[in-house]
CSV table of C-alpha atoms in Angstrom, one decimal:
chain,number,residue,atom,x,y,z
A,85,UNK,CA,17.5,24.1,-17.2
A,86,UNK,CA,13.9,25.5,-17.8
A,87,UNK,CA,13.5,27.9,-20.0
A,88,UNK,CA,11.5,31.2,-19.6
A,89,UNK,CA,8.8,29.8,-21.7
A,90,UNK,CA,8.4,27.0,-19.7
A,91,UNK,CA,7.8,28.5,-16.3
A,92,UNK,CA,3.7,28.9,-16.6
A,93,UNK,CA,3.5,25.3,-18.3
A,94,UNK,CA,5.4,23.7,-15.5
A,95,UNK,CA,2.9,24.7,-12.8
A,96,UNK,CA,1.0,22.4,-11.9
A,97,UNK,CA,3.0,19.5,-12.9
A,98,UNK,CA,3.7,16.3,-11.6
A,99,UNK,CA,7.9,16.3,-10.6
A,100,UNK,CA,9.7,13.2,-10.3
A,101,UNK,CA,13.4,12.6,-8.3
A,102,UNK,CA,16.4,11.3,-10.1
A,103,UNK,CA,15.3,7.7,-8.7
A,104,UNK,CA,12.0,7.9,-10.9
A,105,UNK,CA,10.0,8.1,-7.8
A,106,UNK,CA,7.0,10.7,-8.3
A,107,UNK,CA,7.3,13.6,-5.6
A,108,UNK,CA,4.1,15.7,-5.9
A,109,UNK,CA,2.9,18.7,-8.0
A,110,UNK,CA,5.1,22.0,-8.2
A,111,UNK,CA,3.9,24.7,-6.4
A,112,UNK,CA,5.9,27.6,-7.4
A,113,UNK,CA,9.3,28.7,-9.3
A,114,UNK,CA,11.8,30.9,-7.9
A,115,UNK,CA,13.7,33.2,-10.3
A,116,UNK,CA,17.3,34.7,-9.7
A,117,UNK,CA,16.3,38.0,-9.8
A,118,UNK,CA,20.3,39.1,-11.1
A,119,UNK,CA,20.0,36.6,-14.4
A,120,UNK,CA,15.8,35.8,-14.2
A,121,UNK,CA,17.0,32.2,-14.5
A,122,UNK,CA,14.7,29.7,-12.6
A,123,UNK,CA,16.8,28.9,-9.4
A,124,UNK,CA,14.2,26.7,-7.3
A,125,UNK,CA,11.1,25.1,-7.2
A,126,UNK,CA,8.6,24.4,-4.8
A,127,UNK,CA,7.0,20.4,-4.9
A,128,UNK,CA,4.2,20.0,-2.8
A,129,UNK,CA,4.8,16.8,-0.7
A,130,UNK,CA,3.4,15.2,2.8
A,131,UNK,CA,0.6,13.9,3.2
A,132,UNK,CA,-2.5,15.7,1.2
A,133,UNK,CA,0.8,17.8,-0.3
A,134,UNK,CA,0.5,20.0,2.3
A,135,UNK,CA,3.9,20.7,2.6
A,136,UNK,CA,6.2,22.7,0.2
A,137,UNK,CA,9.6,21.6,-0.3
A,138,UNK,CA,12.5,23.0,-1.9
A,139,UNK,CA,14.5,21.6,-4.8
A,140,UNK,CA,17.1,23.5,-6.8
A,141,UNK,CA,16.0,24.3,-10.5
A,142,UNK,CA,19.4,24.3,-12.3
A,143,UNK,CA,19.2,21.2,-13.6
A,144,UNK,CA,15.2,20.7,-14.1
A,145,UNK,CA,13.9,18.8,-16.9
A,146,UNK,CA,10.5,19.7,-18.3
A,147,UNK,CA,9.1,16.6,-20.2
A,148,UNK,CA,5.6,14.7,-21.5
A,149,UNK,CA,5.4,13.2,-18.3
A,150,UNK,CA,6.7,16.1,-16.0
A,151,UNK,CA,9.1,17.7,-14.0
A,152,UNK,CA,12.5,15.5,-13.9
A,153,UNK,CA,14.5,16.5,-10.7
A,154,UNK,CA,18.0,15.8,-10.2
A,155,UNK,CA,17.6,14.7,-6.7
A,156,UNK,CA,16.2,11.7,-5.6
A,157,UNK,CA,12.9,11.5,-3.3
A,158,UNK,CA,14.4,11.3,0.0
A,159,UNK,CA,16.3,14.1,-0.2
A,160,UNK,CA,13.6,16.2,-1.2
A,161,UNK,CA,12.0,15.3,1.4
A,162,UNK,CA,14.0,15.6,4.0
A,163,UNK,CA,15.2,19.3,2.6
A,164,UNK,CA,15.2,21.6,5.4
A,165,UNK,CA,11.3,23.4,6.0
A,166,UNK,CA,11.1,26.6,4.8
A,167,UNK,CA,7.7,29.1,4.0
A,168,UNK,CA,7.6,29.1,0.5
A,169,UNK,CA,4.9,31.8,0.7
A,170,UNK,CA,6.8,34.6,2.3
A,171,UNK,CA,7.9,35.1,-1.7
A,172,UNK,CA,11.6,35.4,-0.5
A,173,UNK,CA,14.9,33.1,0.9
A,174,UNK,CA,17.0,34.6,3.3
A,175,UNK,CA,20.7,33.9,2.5
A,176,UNK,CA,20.5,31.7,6.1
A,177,UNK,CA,18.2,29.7,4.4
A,178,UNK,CA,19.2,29.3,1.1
A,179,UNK,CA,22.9,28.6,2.6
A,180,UNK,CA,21.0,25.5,4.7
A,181,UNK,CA,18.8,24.3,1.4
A,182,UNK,CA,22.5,24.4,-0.4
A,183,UNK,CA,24.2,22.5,2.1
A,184,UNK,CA,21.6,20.2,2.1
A,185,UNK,CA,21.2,19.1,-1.5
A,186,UNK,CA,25.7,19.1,-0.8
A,187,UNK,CA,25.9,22.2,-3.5
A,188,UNK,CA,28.1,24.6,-3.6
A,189,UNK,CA,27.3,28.4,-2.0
A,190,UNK,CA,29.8,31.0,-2.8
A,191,UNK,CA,29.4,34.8,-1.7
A,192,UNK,CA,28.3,35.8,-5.4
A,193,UNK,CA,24.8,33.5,-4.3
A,194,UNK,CA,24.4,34.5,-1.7
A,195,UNK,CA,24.6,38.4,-2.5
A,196,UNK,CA,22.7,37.5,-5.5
A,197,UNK,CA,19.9,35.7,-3.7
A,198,UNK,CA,19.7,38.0,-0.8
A,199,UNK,CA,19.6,41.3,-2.8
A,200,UNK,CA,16.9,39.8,-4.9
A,201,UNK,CA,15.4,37.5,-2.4
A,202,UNK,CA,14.7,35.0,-5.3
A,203,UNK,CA,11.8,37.8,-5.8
A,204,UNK,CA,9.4,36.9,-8.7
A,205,UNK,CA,7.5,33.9,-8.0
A,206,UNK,CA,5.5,31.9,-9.9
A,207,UNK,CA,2.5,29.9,-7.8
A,208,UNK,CA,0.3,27.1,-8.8
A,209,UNK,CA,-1.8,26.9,-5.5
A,210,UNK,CA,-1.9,30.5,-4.1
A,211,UNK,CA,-2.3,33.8,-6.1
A,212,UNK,CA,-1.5,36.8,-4.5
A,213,UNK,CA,-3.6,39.7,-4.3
A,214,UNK,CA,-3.3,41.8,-7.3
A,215,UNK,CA,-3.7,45.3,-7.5
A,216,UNK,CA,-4.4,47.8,-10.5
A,217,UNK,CA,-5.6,51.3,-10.2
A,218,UNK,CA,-8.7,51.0,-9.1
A,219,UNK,CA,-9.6,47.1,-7.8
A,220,UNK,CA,-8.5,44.4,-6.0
A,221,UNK,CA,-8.8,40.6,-6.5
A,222,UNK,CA,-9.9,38.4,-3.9
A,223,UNK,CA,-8.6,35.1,-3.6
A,224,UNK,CA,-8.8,32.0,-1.1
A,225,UNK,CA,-7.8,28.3,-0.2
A,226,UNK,CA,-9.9,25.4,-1.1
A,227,UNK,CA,-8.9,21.7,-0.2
A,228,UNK,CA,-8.2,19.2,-2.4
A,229,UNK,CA,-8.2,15.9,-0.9
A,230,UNK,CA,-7.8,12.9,-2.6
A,231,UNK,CA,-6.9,9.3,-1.4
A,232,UNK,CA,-4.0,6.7,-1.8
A,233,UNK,CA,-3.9,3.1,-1.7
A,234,UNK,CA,-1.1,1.5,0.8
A,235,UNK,CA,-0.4,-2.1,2.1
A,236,UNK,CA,-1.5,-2.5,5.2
A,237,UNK,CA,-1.3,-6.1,5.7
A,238,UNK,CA,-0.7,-9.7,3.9
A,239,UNK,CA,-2.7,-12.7,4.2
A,240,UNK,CA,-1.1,-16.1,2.9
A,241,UNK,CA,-2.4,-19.4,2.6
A,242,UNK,CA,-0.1,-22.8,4.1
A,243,UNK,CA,-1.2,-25.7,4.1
A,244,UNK,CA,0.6,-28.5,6.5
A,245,UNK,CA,-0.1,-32.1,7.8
A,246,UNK,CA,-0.8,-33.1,11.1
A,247,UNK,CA,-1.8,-36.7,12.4
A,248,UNK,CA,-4.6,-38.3,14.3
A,249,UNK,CA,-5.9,-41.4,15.5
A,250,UNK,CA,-8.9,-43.2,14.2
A,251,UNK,CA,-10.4,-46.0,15.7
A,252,UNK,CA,-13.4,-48.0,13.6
A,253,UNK,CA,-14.7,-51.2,14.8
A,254,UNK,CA,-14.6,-54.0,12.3
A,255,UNK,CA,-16.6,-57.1,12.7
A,256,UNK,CA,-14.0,-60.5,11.9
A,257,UNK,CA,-15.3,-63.4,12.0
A,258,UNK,CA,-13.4,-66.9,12.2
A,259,UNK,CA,-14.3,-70.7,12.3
A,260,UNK,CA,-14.2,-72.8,16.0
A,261,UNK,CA,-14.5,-76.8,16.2
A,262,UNK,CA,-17.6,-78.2,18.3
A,263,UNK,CA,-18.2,-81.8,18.6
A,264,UNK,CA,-21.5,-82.7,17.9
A,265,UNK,CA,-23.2,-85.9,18.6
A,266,UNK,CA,-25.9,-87.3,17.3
A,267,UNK,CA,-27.9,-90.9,18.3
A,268,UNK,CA,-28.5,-93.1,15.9
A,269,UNK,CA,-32.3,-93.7,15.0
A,270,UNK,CA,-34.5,-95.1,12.4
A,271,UNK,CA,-34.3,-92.2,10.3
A,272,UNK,CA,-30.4,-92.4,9.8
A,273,UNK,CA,-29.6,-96.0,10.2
A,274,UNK,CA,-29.1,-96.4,7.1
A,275,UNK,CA,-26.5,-93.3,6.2
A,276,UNK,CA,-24.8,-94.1,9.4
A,277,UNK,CA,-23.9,-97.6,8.1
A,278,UNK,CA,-23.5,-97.0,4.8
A,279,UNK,CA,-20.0,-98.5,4.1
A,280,UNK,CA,-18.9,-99.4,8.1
A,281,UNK,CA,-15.9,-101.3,7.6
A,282,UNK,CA,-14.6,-102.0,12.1
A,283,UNK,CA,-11.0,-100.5,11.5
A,284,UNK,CA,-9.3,-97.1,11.9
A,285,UNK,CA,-10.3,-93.4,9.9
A,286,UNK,CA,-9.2,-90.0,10.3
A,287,UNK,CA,-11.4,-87.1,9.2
A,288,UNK,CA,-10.1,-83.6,9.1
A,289,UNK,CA,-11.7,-80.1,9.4
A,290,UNK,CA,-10.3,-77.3,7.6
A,291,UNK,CA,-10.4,-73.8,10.0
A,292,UNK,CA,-10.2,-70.0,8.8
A,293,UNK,CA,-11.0,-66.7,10.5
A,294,UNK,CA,-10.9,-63.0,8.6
A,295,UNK,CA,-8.2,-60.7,10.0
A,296,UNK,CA,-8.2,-57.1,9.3
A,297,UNK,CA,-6.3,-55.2,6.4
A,298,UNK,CA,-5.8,-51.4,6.6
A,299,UNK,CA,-5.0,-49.0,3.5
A,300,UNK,CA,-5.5,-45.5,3.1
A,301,UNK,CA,-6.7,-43.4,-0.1
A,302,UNK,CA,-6.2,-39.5,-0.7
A,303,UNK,CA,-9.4,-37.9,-1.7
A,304,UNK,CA,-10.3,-34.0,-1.8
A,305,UNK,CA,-12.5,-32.8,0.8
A,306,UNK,CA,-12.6,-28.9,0.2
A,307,UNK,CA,-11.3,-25.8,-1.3
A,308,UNK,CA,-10.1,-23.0,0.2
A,309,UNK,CA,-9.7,-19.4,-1.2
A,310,UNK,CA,-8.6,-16.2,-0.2
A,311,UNK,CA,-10.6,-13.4,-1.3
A,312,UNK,CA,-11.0,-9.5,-0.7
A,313,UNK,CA,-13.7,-7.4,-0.2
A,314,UNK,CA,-13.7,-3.6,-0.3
A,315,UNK,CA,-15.1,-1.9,2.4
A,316,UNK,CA,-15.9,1.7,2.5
A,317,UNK,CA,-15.8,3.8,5.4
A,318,UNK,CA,-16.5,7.9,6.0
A,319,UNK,CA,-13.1,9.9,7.3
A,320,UNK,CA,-12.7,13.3,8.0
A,321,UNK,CA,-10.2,15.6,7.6
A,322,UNK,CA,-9.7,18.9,9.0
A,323,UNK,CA,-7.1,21.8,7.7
A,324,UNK,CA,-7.1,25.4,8.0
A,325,UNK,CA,-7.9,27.2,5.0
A,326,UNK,CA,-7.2,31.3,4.0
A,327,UNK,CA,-9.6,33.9,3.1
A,328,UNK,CA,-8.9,37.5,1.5
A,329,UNK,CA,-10.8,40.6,3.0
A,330,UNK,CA,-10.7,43.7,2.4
A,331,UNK,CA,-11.4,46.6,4.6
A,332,UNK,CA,-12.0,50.3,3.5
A,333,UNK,CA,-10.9,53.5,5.2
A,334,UNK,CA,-13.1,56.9,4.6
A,335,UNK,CA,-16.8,57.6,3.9
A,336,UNK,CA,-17.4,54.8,1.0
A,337,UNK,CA,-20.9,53.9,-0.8
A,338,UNK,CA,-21.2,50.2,0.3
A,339,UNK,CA,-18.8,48.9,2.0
A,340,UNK,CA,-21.2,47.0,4.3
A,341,UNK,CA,-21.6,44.5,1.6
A,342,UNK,CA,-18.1,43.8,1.1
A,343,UNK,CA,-16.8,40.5,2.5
């Protein structure tokens, strides 16, 4: 449970569900207004934390890296909406924010919660206007945004074989008989009967021709990488923001200039 010394340090801070999942910043702390034990807090969630949700405070953790919640982030938020800057729960709602987080609510709550309406709060994002005896304070919204990095897609390199045809002409050459004849003459009288014996002779001619032989080799042809490039890009967002004014009543010295 937080104690009363804690309540101003954990404004501000970031809270985290049961499931370690970060939630958002807490906006405000609700106090029983019977025992001034802190009885909720508000996290600011959605997108931009524009939304406030409840989360009971009973078992709140206060720690170097912030605000330990014993629920986890779902149920936080999907807790029931409620306007966290009316300063107050009715008992209808703070019966639906019980049954929702599956606590128990008993009369002695309710009374407790209705009769004080959870009055003193404590907010990080909003200060009231605060009165003394002679001035007020002004105060006003401001946006905060921010940005948040999200997957929005996957890219994935495969690679896979398919199979084509080739076709490369090779030249092949092979060896063909011809019979060639050739008349005897002066010139080669003498090698033509050089050793003429009349009888029978044979004389053979050896033939070859080139056939074609296929292999196949593996080589690298190219690499292919994925890379990613950051591309920035203007967005605008619009939200409604508060102002303070203050008007006067009677005869008073410079009013005009008051905004």
């Amino acid at each position: 449970m937080l104690s009363q010394e804690q309540l101003q340090n954990v404004l501000g801070e970031t809270a985290y569900g049961s499931d370690g999942e970060k939630l958002g910043k807490v906006a405000r702390v609700f106090l029983d207004n019977a025992s001034g034990a802190p009885e909720w807090v508000t996290v600011q969630t959605g997108l931009f934390g524009t939304r406030e949700s409840f989360v009971p405070a009973g078992d709140a953790v206060l720690g170097e890296e912030g605000l330990t919640l014993p629920f986890a982030k779902d149920a936080v938020k999907d807790a029931p909406q409620v306007n966290a800057e009316q300063g107050e729960l009715s008992p209808e709602e703070e019966a639906e924010l019980y049954r929702h987080y599956q606590l128990d609510y008993t009369t002695n709550t309710a009374d407790s919660s209705a009769s004080t309406g959870t009055g003193e709060t404590a907010d990080a994002s909003t200060t009231d206007v605060q009165t003394t005896d002679d001035a007020m304070t002004l105060s006003e919204e401001r946006l905060r945004v921010g940005t948040e990095k999200v997957a929005t897609g996957r890219v994935r390199l495969r690679k896979y074989i398919v199979t084509e045809e080739q076709t490369i002409t090779v030249p092949v050459t092979r060896e063909e008989v011809r019979l060639e004849r050739v008349p005897i003459t002066d010139g080669n009288v003498d090698e033509a009967t050089d050793g003429i014996d009349l009888g029978e002779a044979e004389h053979e001619v050896v033939l070859t021709e080139e056939r074609v032989v296929v292999t196949k080799e593996t080589v690298p042809v190219e690499r292919v990488a994925l890379a990613k490039e950051t591309i920035t890009e203007d967005q605008q967002v619009t939200e409604q923001v508060r102002k303070e004014r203050i008007e006067t009543e009677g005869d008073v010295a410079g009013a005009d200039d008051i905004s």
